PDB file of C-alpha atoms in Angstrom:
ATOM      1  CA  UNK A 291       0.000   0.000   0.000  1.00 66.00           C
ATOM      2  CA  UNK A 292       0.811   3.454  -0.749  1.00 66.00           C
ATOM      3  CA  UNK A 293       2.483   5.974   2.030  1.00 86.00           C
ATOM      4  CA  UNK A 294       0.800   9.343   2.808  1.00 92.00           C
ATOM      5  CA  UNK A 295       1.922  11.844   4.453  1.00 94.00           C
ATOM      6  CA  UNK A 296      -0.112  14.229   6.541  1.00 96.00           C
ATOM      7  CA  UNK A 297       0.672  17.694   8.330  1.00 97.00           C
ATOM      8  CA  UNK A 298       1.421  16.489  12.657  1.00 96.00           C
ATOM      9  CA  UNK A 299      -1.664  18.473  13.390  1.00 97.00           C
ATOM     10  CA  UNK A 300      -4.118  21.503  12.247  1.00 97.00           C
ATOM     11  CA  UNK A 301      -6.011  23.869  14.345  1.00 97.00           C
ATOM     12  CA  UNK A 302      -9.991  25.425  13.223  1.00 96.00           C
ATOM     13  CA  UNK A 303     -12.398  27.279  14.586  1.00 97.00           C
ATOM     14  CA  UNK A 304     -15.786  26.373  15.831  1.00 97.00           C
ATOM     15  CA  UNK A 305     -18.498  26.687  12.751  1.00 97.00           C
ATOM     16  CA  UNK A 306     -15.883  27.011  10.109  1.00 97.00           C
ATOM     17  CA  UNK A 307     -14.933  24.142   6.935  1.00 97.00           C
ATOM     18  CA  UNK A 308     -12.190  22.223   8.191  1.00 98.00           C
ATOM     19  CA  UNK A 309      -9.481  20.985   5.001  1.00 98.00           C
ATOM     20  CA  UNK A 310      -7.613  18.015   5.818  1.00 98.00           C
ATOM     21  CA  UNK A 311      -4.612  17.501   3.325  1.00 97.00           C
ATOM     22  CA  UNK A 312      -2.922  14.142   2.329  1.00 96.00           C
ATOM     23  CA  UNK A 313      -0.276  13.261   0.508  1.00 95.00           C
ATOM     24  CA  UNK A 314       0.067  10.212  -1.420  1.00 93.00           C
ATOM     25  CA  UNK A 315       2.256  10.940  -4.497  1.00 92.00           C
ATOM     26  CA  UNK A 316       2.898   7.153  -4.813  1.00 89.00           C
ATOM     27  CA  UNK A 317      -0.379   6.047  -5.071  1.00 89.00           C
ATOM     28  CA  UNK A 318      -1.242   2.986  -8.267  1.00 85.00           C
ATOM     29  CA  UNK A 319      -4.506   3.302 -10.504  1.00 83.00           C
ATOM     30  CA  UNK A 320      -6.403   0.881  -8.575  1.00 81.00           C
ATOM     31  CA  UNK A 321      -5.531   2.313  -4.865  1.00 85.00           C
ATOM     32  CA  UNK A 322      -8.485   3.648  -3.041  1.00 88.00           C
ATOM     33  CA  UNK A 323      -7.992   7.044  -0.397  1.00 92.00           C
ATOM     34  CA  UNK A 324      -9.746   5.778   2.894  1.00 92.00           C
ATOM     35  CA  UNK A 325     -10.016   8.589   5.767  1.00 95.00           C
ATOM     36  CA  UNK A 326     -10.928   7.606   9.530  1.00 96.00           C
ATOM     37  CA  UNK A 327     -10.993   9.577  12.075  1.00 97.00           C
ATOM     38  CA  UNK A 328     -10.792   9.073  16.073  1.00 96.00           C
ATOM     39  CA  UNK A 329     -11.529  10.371  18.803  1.00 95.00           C
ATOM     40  CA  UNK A 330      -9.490   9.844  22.252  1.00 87.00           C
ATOM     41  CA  UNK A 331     -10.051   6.186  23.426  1.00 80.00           C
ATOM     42  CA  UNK A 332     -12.471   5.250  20.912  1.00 90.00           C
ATOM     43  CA  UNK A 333     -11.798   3.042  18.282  1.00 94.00           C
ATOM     44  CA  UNK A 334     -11.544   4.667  14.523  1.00 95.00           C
ATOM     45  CA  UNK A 335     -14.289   5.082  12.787  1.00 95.00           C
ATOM     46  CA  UNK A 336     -14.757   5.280   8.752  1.00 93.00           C
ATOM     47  CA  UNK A 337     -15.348   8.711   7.134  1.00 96.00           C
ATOM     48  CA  UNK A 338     -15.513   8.853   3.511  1.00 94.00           C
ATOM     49  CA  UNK A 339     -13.349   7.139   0.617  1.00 91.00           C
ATOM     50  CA  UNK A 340     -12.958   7.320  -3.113  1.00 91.00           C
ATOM     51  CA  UNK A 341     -10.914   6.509  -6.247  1.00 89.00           C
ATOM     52  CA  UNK A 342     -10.781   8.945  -8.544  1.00 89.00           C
ATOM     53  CA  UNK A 343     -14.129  11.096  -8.182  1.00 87.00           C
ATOM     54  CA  UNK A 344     -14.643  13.574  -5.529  1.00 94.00           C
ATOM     55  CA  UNK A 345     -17.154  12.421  -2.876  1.00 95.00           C
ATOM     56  CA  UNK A 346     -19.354  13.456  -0.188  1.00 96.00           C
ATOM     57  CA  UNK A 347     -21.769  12.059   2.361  1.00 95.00           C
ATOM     58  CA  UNK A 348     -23.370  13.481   5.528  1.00 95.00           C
ATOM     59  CA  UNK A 349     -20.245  13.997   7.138  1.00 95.00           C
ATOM     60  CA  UNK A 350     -17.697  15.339   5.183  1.00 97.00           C
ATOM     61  CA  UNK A 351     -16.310  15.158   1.387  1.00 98.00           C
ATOM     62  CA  UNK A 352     -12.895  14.013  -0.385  1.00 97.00           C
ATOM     63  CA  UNK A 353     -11.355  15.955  -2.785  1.00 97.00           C
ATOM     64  CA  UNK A 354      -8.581  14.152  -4.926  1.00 96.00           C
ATOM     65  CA  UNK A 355      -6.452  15.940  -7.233  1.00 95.00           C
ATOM     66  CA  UNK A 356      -6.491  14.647 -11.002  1.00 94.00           C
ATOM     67  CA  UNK A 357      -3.380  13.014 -10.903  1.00 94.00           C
ATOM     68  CA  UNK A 358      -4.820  11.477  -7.775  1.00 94.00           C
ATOM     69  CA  UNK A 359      -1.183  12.386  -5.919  1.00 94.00           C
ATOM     70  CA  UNK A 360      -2.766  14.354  -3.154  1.00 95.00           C
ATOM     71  CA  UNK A 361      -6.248  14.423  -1.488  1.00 96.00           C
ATOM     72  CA  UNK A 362      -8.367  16.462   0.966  1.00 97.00           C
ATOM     73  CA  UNK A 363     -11.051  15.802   3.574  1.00 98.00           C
ATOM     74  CA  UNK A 364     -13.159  18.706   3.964  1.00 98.00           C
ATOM     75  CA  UNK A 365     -15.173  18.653   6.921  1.00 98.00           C
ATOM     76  CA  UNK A 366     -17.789  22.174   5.995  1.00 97.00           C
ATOM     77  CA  UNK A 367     -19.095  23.037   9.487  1.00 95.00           C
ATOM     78  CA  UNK A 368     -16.428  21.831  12.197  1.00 97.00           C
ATOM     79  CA  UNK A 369     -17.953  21.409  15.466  1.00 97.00           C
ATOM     80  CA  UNK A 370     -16.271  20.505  19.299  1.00 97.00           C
ATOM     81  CA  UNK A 371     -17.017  16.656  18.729  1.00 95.00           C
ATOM     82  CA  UNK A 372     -15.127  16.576  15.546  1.00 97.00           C
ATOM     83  CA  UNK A 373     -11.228  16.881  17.452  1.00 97.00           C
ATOM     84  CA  UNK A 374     -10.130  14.082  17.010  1.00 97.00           C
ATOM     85  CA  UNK A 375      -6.782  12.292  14.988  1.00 97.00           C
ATOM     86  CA  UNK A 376      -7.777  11.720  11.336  1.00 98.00           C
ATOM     87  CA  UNK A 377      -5.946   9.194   9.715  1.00 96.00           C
ATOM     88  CA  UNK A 378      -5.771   9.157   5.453  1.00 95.00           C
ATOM     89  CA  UNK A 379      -5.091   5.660   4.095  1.00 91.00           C
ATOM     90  CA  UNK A 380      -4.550   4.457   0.834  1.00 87.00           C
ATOM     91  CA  UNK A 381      -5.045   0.631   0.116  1.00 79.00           C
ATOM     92  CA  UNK A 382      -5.587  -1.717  -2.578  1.00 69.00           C
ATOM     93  CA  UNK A 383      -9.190  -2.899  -2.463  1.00 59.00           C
ATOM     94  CA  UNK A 384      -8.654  -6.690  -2.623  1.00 56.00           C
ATOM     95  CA  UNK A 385     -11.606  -9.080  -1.676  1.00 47.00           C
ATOM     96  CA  UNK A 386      -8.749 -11.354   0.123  1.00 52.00           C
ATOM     97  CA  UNK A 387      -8.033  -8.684   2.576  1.00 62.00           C
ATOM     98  CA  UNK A 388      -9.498  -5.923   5.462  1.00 66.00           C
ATOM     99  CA  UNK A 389      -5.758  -4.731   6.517  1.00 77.00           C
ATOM    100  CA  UNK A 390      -5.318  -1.055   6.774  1.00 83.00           C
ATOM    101  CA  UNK A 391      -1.614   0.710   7.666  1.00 84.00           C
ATOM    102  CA  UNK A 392      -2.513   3.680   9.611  1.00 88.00           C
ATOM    103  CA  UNK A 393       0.131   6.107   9.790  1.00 88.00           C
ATOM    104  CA  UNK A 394       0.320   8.623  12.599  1.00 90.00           C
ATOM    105  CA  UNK A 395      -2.739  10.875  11.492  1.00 95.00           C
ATOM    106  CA  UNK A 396      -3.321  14.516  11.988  1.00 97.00           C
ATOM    107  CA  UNK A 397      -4.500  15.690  14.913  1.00 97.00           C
ATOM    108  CA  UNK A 398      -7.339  18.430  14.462  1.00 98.00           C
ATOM    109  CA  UNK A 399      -8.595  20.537  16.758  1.00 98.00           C
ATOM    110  CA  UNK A 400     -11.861  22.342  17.090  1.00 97.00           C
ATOM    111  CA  UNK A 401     -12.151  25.811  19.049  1.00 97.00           C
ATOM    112  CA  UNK A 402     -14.571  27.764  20.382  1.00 95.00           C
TER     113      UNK A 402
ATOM    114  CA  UNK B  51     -28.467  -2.241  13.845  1.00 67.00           C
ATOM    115  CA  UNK B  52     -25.567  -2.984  17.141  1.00 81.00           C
ATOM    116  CA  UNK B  53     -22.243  -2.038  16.705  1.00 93.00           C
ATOM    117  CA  UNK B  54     -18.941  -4.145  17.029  1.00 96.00           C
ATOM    118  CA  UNK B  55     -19.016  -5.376  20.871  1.00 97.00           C
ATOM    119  CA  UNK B  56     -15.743  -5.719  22.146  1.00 97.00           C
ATOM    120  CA  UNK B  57     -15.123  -7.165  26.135  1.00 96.00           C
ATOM    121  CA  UNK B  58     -14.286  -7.110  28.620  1.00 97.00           C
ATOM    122  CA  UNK B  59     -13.194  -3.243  28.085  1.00 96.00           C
ATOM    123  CA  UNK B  60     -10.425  -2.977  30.778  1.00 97.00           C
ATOM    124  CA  UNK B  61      -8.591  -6.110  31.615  1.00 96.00           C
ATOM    125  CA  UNK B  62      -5.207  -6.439  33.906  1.00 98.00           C
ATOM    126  CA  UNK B  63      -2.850  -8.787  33.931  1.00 97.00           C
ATOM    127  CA  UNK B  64       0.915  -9.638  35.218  1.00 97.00           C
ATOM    128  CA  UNK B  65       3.111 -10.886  32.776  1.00 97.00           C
ATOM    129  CA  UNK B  66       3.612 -14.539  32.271  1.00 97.00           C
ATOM    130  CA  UNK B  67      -0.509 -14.867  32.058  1.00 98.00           C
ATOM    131  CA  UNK B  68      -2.433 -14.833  28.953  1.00 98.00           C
ATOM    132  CA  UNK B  69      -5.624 -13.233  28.379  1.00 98.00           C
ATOM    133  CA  UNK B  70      -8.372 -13.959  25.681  1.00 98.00           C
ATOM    134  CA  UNK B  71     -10.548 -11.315  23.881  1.00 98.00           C
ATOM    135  CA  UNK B  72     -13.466 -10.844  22.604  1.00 98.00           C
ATOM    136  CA  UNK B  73     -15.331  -9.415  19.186  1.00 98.00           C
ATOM    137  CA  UNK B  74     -18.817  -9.530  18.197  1.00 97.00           C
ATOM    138  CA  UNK B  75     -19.077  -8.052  14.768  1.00 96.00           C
ATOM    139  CA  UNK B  76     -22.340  -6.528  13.249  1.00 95.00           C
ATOM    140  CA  UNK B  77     -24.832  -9.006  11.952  1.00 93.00           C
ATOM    141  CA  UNK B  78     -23.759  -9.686   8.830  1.00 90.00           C
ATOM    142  CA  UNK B  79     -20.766  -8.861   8.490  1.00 90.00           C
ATOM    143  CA  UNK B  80     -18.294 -12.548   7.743  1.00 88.00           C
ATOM    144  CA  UNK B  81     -14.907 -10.557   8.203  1.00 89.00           C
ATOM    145  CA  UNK B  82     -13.581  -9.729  12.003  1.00 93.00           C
ATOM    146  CA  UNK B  83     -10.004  -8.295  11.856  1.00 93.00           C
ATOM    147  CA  UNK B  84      -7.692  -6.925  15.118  1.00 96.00           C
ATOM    148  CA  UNK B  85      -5.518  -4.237  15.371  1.00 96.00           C
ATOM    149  CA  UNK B  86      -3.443  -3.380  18.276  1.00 97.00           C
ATOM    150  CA  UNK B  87      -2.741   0.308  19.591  1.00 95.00           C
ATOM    151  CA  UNK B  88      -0.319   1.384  21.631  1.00 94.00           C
ATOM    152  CA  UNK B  89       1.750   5.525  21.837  1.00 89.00           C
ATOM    153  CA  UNK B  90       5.091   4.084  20.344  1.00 86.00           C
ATOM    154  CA  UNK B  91       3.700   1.948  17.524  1.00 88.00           C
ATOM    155  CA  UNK B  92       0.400   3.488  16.646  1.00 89.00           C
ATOM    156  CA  UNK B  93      -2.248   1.195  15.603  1.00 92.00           C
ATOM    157  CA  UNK B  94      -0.791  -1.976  14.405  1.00 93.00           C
ATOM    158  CA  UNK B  95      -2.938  -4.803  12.360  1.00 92.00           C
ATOM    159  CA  UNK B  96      -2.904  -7.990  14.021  1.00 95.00           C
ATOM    160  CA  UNK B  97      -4.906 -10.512  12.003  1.00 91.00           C
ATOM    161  CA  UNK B  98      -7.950 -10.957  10.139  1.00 91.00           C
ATOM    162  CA  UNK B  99     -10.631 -13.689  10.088  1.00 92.00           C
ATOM    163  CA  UNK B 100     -13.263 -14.435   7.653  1.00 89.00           C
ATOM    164  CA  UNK B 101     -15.528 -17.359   7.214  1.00 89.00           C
ATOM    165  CA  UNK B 102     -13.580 -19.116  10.557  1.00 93.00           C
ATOM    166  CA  UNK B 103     -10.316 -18.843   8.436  1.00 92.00           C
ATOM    167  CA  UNK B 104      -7.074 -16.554   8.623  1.00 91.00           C
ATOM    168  CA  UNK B 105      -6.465 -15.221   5.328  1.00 85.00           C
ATOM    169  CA  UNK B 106      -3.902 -12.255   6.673  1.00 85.00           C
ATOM    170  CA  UNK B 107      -1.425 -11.658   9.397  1.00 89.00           C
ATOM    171  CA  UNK B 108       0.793  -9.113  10.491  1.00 91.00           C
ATOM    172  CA  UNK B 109       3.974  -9.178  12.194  1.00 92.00           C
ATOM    173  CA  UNK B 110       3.168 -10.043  15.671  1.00 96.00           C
ATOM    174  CA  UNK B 111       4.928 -12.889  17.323  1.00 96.00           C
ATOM    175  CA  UNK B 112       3.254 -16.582  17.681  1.00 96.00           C
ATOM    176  CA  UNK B 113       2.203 -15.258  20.985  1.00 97.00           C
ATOM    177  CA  UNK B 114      -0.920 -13.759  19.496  1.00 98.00           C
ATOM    178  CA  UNK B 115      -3.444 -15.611  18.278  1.00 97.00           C
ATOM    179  CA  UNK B 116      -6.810 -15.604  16.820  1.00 97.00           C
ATOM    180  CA  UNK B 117      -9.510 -17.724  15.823  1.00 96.00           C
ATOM    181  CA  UNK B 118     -13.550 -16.857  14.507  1.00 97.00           C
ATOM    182  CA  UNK B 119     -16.609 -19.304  15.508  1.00 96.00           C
ATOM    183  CA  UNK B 120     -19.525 -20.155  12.540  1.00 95.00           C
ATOM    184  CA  UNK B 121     -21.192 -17.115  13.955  1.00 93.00           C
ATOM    185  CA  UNK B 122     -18.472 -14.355  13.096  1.00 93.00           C
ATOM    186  CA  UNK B 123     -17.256 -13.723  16.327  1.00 97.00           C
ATOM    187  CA  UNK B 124     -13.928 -13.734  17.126  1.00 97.00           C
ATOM    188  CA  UNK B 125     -11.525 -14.031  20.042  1.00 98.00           C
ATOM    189  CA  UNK B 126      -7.525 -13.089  19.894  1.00 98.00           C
ATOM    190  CA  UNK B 127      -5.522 -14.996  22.824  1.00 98.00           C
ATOM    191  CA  UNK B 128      -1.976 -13.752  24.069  1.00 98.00           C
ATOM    192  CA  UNK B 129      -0.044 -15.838  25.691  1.00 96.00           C
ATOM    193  CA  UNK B 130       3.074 -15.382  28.141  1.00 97.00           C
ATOM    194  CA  UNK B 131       2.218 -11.689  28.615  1.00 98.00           C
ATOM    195  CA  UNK B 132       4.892  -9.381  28.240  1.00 97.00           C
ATOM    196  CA  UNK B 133       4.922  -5.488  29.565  1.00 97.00           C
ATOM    197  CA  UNK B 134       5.019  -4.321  25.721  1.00 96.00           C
ATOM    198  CA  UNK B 135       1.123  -6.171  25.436  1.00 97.00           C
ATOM    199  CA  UNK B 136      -0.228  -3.507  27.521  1.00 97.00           C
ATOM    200  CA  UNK B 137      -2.384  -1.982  24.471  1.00 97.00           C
ATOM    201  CA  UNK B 138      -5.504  -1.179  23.141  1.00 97.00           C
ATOM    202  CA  UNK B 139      -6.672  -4.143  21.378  1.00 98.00           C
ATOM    203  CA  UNK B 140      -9.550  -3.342  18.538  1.00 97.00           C
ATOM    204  CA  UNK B 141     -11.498  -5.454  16.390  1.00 96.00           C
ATOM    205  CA  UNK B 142     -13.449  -4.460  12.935  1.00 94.00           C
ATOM    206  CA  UNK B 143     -15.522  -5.754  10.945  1.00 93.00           C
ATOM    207  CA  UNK B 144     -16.807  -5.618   7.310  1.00 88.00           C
ATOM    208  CA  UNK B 145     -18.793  -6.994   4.875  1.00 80.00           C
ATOM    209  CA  UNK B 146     -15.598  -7.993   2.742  1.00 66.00           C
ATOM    210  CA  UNK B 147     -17.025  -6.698  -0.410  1.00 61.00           C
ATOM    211  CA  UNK B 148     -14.647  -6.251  -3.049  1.00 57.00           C
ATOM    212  CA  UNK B 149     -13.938  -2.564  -4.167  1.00 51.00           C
ATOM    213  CA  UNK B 150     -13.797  -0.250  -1.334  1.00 58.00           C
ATOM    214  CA  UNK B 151     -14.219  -1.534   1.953  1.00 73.00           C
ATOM    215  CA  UNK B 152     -15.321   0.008   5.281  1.00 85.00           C
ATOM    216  CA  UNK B 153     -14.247  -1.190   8.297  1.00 89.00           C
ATOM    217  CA  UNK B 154     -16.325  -0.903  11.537  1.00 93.00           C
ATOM    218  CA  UNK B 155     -14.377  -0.493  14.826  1.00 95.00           C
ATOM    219  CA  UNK B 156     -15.188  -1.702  18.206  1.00 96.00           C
ATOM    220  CA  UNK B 157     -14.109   0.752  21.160  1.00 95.00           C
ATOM    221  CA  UNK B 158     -11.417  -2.003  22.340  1.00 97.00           C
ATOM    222  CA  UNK B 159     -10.080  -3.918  25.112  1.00 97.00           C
ATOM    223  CA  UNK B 160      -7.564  -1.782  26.944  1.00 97.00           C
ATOM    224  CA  UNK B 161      -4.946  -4.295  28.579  1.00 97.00           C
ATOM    225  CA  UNK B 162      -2.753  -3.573  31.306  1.00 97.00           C
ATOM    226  CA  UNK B 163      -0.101  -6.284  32.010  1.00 97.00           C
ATOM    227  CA  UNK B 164       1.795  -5.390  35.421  1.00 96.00           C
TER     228      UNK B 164
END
């Protein structure tokens, strides 16, 4: 699987789009971007992922650049419950196989 | 629809013991997989089950083992604990479709071995 790299950690404010970047300059044709997020003691939990196309669902949407190097999560209305570590993975989606490599994330943190 | 249930949610032990876990996926789902957290390594992937067989391993020692019941669920046993198990052991599950897969996580098993 690809490597990303991601910034240590980001700050935003309350009420305001959050933009998570990733880097993945590595990335093959048929690796999917996967972003997770969590939150202190929890166990991860699945945000959004795509392939080439931009997506969005109720919680936040992926941008990926065209030569699908780099990506970013945009969360539009950051709220107090969204701090939390978000991880971007990149995988090949295999039926054999459910193993992610999480790297060390980006911390993000929502202020009042 | 229930969640993954992981238990017991804290568990200590002193090393030389070994401790069993446990991971009820979401109905439905045939794949269980483990990952295990700790501030050094981050979250490491253990193993992962589906239909009662192993079909991928990380690098963990033979100390840590796995194994899923006709149901789905799954239990991961360490054996001759060692300080560096004190973790936070997760479990996911999925419906192990092909072509974009989302795992599910369970909020863990935090182990202490003392």
């Amino acid at each position: 699987d690809a490597k990303t790299t991601q910034p240590t950690s980001m700050d935003c404010a309350e009420g305001r789009a959050a933009n998570l970047p990733c880097n993945h300059s590595t990335i093959s044709g048929n690796e999917y971007v996967y972003w997770y997020r969590q939150i202190h003691s929890q166990g991860p939990q699945y945000i959004i992922h795509g392939l080439k196309n931009n997506e969005t669902n109720e919680m936040a949407s992926l941008i990926i650049t065209e030569d699908r190097k780099s990506s970013t999560l945009i969360l539009p209305h950051a709220t107090l419950r969204d701090t939390a570590v978000y991880y971007c993975i990149v995988r090949v989606a295999v039926a054999s196989g459910s193993r992610l490599t999480f790297g060390e994330g980006t911390q993000l943190t929502v202020n009042p | 629809k229930a969640g993954v249930t992981q238990t017991p949610r804290y568990l200590i032990k002193t090393r030389g013991q070994q401790v069993t876990l446990s991971c009820s996926p979401i109905s439905g789902h045939r794949s269980v997989s483990w990952y295990q957290q700790t501030p050094g390594q981050g979250l490491q992937f253990l193993f992962e089950y589906f239909s009662e067989t192993q079909r991928n391993k990380g690098n963990f020692p033979g100390r840590f083992s796995g194994r899923q019941f006709s149901n789905s669920r799954s239990e991961m046993n360490v054996s001759t604990l060692e300080l560096g198990d004190s973790a936070l052991y997760l479990c996911a599950s999925s419906l192990a479709l092909s072509g974009g897969e989302k795992l599910f996580f369970g909020s863990g098993t935090q182990l202490s071995v003392l």
